PDB file of C-alpha atoms in Angstrom:
ATOM      1  CA  MET A   1       0.124  -0.053  -0.037  1.00 47.00           C
ATOM      2  CA  SER A   2       2.063   2.829  -1.085  1.00 55.00           C
ATOM      3  CA  GLY A   3       1.194   6.372   0.498  1.00 58.00           C
ATOM      4  CA  SER A   4      -0.535   4.785   3.531  1.00 62.00           C
ATOM      5  CA  LYS A   5       0.521   5.869   7.102  1.00 65.00           C
ATOM      6  CA  SER A   6       1.778   3.263   9.495  1.00 66.00           C
ATOM      7  CA  LYS A   7       0.060   3.253  12.924  1.00 67.00           C
ATOM      8  CA  PRO A   8       2.378   4.012  15.889  1.00 65.00           C
ATOM      9  CA  THR A   9       1.756   0.586  17.345  1.00 68.00           C
ATOM     10  CA  GLU A  10       2.658  -1.204  14.107  1.00 67.00           C
ATOM     11  CA  LEU A  11       5.853   0.934  14.173  1.00 57.00           C
ATOM     12  CA  ARG A  12       6.784  -0.126  17.500  1.00 56.00           C
ATOM     13  CA  ARG A  13       6.241  -3.624  16.792  1.00 61.00           C
ATOM     14  CA  ARG A  14       8.696  -3.450  13.909  1.00 62.00           C
ATOM     15  CA  ARG A  15      11.549  -1.821  15.872  1.00 54.00           C
ATOM     16  CA  ARG A  16      14.085  -3.922  17.551  1.00 54.00           C
ATOM     17  CA  THR A  17      13.227  -5.143  20.935  1.00 55.00           C
ATOM     18  CA  ARG A  18      16.458  -4.377  22.654  1.00 54.00           C
ATOM     19  CA  GLN A  19      19.346  -1.928  22.302  1.00 55.00           C
ATOM     20  CA  HIS A  20      22.369  -2.842  20.042  1.00 56.00           C
ATOM     21  CA  GLY A  21      25.834  -3.288  21.757  1.00 61.00           C
ATOM     22  CA  CYS A  22      29.067  -1.797  20.860  1.00 66.00           C
ATOM     23  CA  TRP A  23      29.609  -2.812  17.203  1.00 69.00           C
ATOM     24  CA  GLY A  24      32.936  -0.914  17.391  1.00 75.00           C
ATOM     25  CA  HIS A  25      32.890   0.086  13.748  1.00 88.00           C
ATOM     26  CA  LEU A  26      31.451   3.647  13.688  1.00 95.00           C
ATOM     27  CA  VAL A  27      31.959   6.185  16.418  1.00 96.00           C
ATOM     28  CA  VAL A  28      30.652   9.663  16.353  1.00 95.00           C
ATOM     29  CA  ALA A  29      32.782  11.880  18.434  1.00 95.00           C
ATOM     30  CA  PRO A  30      31.512  15.447  19.003  1.00 94.00           C
ATOM     31  CA  LEU A  31      34.409  16.381  21.157  1.00 93.00           C
ATOM     32  CA  TRP A  32      34.350  20.157  21.101  1.00 90.00           C
ATOM     33  CA  VAL A  33      30.539  21.053  20.906  1.00 83.00           C
ATOM     34  CA  ALA A  34      29.217  24.087  22.684  1.00 75.00           C
ATOM     35  CA  TYR A  35      25.498  23.743  22.484  1.00 70.00           C
ATOM     36  CA  GLU A  36      23.742  21.039  24.608  1.00 70.00           C
ATOM     37  CA  ALA A  37      20.694  20.396  22.324  1.00 66.00           C
ATOM     38  CA  ASN A  38      22.942  19.009  19.522  1.00 78.00           C
ATOM     39  CA  LEU A  39      23.862  16.063  21.673  1.00 84.00           C
ATOM     40  CA  GLY A  40      20.539  14.690  21.838  1.00 82.00           C
ATOM     41  CA  THR A  41      20.075  14.878  17.974  1.00 84.00           C
ATOM     42  CA  LEU A  42      23.330  13.024  17.560  1.00 88.00           C
ATOM     43  CA  LEU A  43      22.341  10.340  20.012  1.00 85.00           C
ATOM     44  CA  ARG A  44      19.278   9.680  18.073  1.00 84.00           C
ATOM     45  CA  THR A  45      21.308   9.633  14.795  1.00 89.00           C
ATOM     46  CA  CYS A  46      23.664   7.338  16.421  1.00 89.00           C
ATOM     47  CA  ASP A  47      20.831   4.944  17.427  1.00 84.00           C
ATOM     48  CA  ALA A  48      19.341   5.123  13.834  1.00 85.00           C
ATOM     49  CA  VAL A  49      22.612   4.116  12.152  1.00 89.00           C
ATOM     50  CA  GLY A  50      24.042   1.648  14.748  1.00 88.00           C
ATOM     51  CA  ALA A  51      26.915   3.951  15.671  1.00 93.00           C
ATOM     52  CA  CYS A  52      28.482   4.648  18.948  1.00 92.00           C
ATOM     53  CA  LEU A  53      28.695   8.185  20.578  1.00 92.00           C
ATOM     54  CA  ALA A  54      32.091   9.203  22.242  1.00 94.00           C
ATOM     55  CA  VAL A  55      31.985  12.179  24.507  1.00 93.00           C
ATOM     56  CA  PRO A  56      34.229  13.553  27.167  1.00 92.00           C
ATOM     57  CA  ARG A  57      33.388  12.631  30.715  1.00 88.00           C
ATOM     58  CA  THR A  58      32.486  16.127  31.836  1.00 88.00           C
ATOM     59  CA  GLN A  59      29.462  17.671  33.612  1.00 87.00           C
ATOM     60  CA  HIS A  60      28.554  19.645  30.404  1.00 84.00           C
ATOM     61  CA  TYR A  61      28.145  16.415  28.266  1.00 85.00           C
ATOM     62  CA  LYS A  62      26.602  14.463  31.054  1.00 83.00           C
ATOM     63  CA  GLU A  63      23.866  17.050  31.667  1.00 83.00           C
ATOM     64  CA  ALA A  64      23.418  17.523  27.798  1.00 81.00           C
ATOM     65  CA  LEU A  65      22.900  13.679  27.383  1.00 79.00           C
ATOM     66  CA  ALA A  66      20.520  13.539  30.161  1.00 76.00           C
ATOM     67  CA  ARG A  67      18.550  16.413  28.880  1.00 75.00           C
ATOM     68  CA  GLY A  68      18.452  15.353  25.227  1.00 66.00           C
ATOM     69  CA  ASP A  69      17.897  11.648  25.628  1.00 67.00           C
ATOM     70  CA  THR A  70      14.563  11.098  24.076  1.00 67.00           C
ATOM     71  CA  LEU A  71      15.232   7.351  23.582  1.00 66.00           C
ATOM     72  CA  ARG A  72      14.168   6.853  27.252  1.00 63.00           C
ATOM     73  CA  GLY A  73      17.291   5.096  28.328  1.00 59.00           C
ATOM     74  CA  ARG A  74      17.490   2.850  25.368  1.00 62.00           C
ATOM     75  CA  ARG A  75      20.533   4.611  24.095  1.00 60.00           C
ATOM     76  CA  PRO A  76      23.290   3.380  21.823  1.00 68.00           C
ATOM     77  CA  CYS A  77      26.807   2.666  23.053  1.00 82.00           C
ATOM     78  CA  ILE A  78      28.462   5.613  24.662  1.00 87.00           C
ATOM     79  CA  HIS A  79      32.264   5.750  24.846  1.00 90.00           C
ATOM     80  CA  TRP A  80      33.541   8.110  27.580  1.00 91.00           C
ATOM     81  CA  VAL A  81      36.595  10.006  26.292  1.00 93.00           C
ATOM     82  CA  ALA A  82      38.954  10.210  29.194  1.00 85.00           C
ATOM     83  CA  PRO A  83      41.538  11.221  30.524  1.00 84.00           C
ATOM     84  CA  SER A  84      42.037  13.647  27.547  1.00 91.00           C
ATOM     85  CA  LYS A  85      40.707  14.039  24.018  1.00 93.00           C
ATOM     86  CA  GLU A  86      44.172  13.994  22.652  1.00 92.00           C
ATOM     87  CA  ARG A  87      45.044  10.738  24.388  1.00 94.00           C
ATOM     88  CA  TRP A  88      41.792   9.153  23.417  1.00 95.00           C
ATOM     89  CA  LEU A  89      42.363  10.006  19.711  1.00 96.00           C
ATOM     90  CA  ASP A  90      45.930   8.516  20.009  1.00 95.00           C
ATOM     91  CA  GLU A  91      44.369   5.398  21.412  1.00 95.00           C
ATOM     92  CA  GLN A  92      41.847   5.206  18.591  1.00 96.00           C
ATOM     93  CA  ARG A  93      44.518   5.879  15.877  1.00 96.00           C
ATOM     94  CA  ASP A  94      46.765   3.214  17.474  1.00 96.00           C
ATOM     95  CA  GLY A  95      43.720   0.764  17.650  1.00 95.00           C
ATOM     96  CA  GLY A  96      43.521   0.929  13.881  1.00 96.00           C
ATOM     97  CA  PHE A  97      40.591   3.605  13.660  1.00 97.00           C
ATOM     98  CA  ARG A  98      40.407   5.986  10.546  1.00 97.00           C
ATOM     99  CA  LEU A  99      39.870   9.468  11.664  1.00 97.00           C
ATOM    100  CA  VAL A 100      37.512  11.553   9.609  1.00 97.00           C
ATOM    101  CA  ALA A 101      36.716  15.145  10.412  1.00 96.00           C
ATOM    102  CA  VAL A 102      33.878  17.420   9.273  1.00 94.00           C
ATOM    103  CA  GLU A 103      35.575  20.562   8.386  1.00 89.00           C
ATOM    104  CA  LEU A 104      35.957  23.278   5.634  1.00 79.00           C
ATOM    105  CA  ALA A 105      39.437  22.668   4.765  1.00 78.00           C
ATOM    106  CA  ASP A 106      41.666  22.738   1.431  1.00 79.00           C
ATOM    107  CA  GLY A 107      41.558  19.360  -0.182  1.00 84.00           C
ATOM    108  CA  ALA A 108      38.520  18.184   1.774  1.00 89.00           C
ATOM    109  CA  THR A 109      36.389  15.302   0.286  1.00 92.00           C
ATOM    110  CA  PRO A 110      33.034  16.712  -0.772  1.00 90.00           C
ATOM    111  CA  LEU A 111      30.353  14.754   1.020  1.00 91.00           C
ATOM    112  CA  PRO A 112      28.751  13.284  -2.057  1.00 91.00           C
ATOM    113  CA  ARG A 113      32.054  11.667  -2.834  1.00 93.00           C
ATOM    114  CA  LEU A 114      32.541  10.185   0.740  1.00 92.00           C
ATOM    115  CA  GLU A 115      32.631   6.459   0.583  1.00 94.00           C
ATOM    116  CA  PRO A 116      30.919   4.327   3.324  1.00 95.00           C
ATOM    117  CA  ALA A 117      33.343   3.243   6.193  1.00 94.00           C
ATOM    118  CA  ARG A 118      35.099  -0.067   5.326  1.00 94.00           C
ATOM    119  CA  SER A 119      37.168  -0.073   8.330  1.00 95.00           C
ATOM    120  CA  PRO A 120      36.578   1.158  11.969  1.00 96.00           C
ATOM    121  CA  THR A 121      36.026   4.923  11.760  1.00 97.00           C
ATOM    122  CA  VAL A 122      35.921   7.807  14.246  1.00 97.00           C
ATOM    123  CA  LEU A 123      33.967  10.768  12.862  1.00 97.00           C
ATOM    124  CA  LEU A 124      35.140  13.980  14.623  1.00 97.00           C
ATOM    125  CA  LEU A 125      32.856  16.990  14.974  1.00 95.00           C
ATOM    126  CA  GLY A 126      34.170  20.436  16.118  1.00 91.00           C
ATOM    127  CA  HIS A 127      32.948  23.335  17.894  1.00 85.00           C
ATOM    128  CA  GLU A 128      29.968  25.191  16.245  1.00 79.00           C
ATOM    129  CA  HIS A 129      32.267  28.318  15.716  1.00 82.00           C
ATOM    130  CA  GLN A 130      35.889  27.284  15.719  1.00 86.00           C
ATOM    131  CA  GLY A 131      35.474  23.851  14.219  1.00 88.00           C
ATOM    132  CA  VAL A 132      37.940  20.929  14.889  1.00 93.00           C
ATOM    133  CA  PRO A 133      41.196  22.245  16.406  1.00 94.00           C
ATOM    134  CA  ASP A 134      44.047  22.783  13.866  1.00 93.00           C
ATOM    135  CA  ASP A 135      46.446  20.380  15.849  1.00 94.00           C
ATOM    136  CA  VAL A 136      43.956  17.604  15.625  1.00 95.00           C
ATOM    137  CA  LEU A 137      43.327  18.308  11.880  1.00 93.00           C
ATOM    138  CA  ALA A 138      46.819  17.969  11.108  1.00 93.00           C
ATOM    139  CA  ASP A 139      46.653  14.238  12.127  1.00 94.00           C
ATOM    140  CA  VAL A 140      43.272  13.125  10.694  1.00 96.00           C
ATOM    141  CA  ASP A 141      43.011  10.637   7.837  1.00 96.00           C
ATOM    142  CA  GLU A 142      40.369  12.498   5.841  1.00 95.00           C
ATOM    143  CA  CYS A 143      38.442  15.768   6.104  1.00 95.00           C
ATOM    144  CA  VAL A 144      34.862  15.983   4.713  1.00 95.00           C
ATOM    145  CA  GLU A 145      33.100  19.076   3.682  1.00 92.00           C
ATOM    146  CA  ILE A 146      29.432  19.638   3.163  1.00 91.00           C
ATOM    147  CA  PRO A 147      28.857  21.670   0.077  1.00 87.00           C
ATOM    148  CA  MET A 148      26.556  24.621   0.712  1.00 84.00           C
ATOM    149  CA  THR A 149      25.161  27.162  -1.829  1.00 84.00           C
ATOM    150  CA  GLY A 150      23.455  29.446   0.750  1.00 81.00           C
ATOM    151  CA  TRP A 151      24.658  32.377   2.796  1.00 79.00           C
ATOM    152  CA  GLY A 152      25.546  30.434   5.881  1.00 74.00           C
ATOM    153  CA  ALA A 153      29.088  29.349   6.523  1.00 71.00           C
ATOM    154  CA  SER A 154      28.346  26.063   8.264  1.00 76.00           C
ATOM    155  CA  LEU A 155      25.512  23.955   9.608  1.00 83.00           C
ATOM    156  CA  ASN A 156      24.966  23.123  13.258  1.00 85.00           C
ATOM    157  CA  VAL A 157      27.038  20.067  14.517  1.00 87.00           C
ATOM    158  CA  ALA A 158      24.057  17.866  14.834  1.00 88.00           C
ATOM    159  CA  VAL A 159      22.973  18.375  11.315  1.00 91.00           C
ATOM    160  CA  ALA A 160      26.423  18.157   9.933  1.00 91.00           C
ATOM    161  CA  GLY A 161      27.227  15.104  11.888  1.00 93.00           C
ATOM    162  CA  SER A 162      24.107  13.381  10.952  1.00 94.00           C
ATOM    163  CA  LEU A 163      24.570  13.937   7.199  1.00 95.00           C
ATOM    164  CA  VAL A 164      28.139  12.444   7.301  1.00 96.00           C
ATOM    165  CA  VAL A 165      27.461   9.583   9.545  1.00 96.00           C
ATOM    166  CA  TYR A 166      24.570   8.538   7.447  1.00 95.00           C
ATOM    167  CA  ARG A 167      26.962   8.399   4.442  1.00 96.00           C
ATOM    168  CA  LEU A 168      29.852   6.645   6.374  1.00 96.00           C
ATOM    169  CA  ALA A 169      27.182   4.064   7.526  1.00 93.00           C
ATOM    170  CA  GLY A 170      26.243   3.431   3.902  1.00 92.00           C
ATOM    171  CA  LEU A 171      22.618   4.528   4.371  1.00 89.00           C
ATOM    172  CA  SER A 172      22.566   7.513   1.953  1.00 77.00           C
TER     173      SER A 172
END
């Protein structure tokens, strides 16, 4: 039946009955975000694509996740980044993860050309105004930019991260 609406009870029956565990393949890491509302959106996106979320173990992030958790406790895997962002990134790189940053940078891969992740990948998302720090960008495997034709210089971190993680998950 094309065009007919599904009833909420029918949708709930089709959903998985339990949360997924850590698949360890795709990790979304908004390590420098400023606005708390974005983390709830990223949490929902991680759930939708089967990705994990990696965030610093700080009060700012804990409160933002608690406030933005609309999944009612059925959240995807969360990796707590500690003791420092730099050390965590080194551990991921040493563990064989590919580091991909969303950033406006010379030589960045345009989003439509980004291939799905074929190896364990960490998606780095920067601060809404300053982006990913330059010293971190110097060590990433790939930068991705989202082409934009409007007046704005960037999208908010939740929208940008969602667009890219869907691509990395092979769902767009």
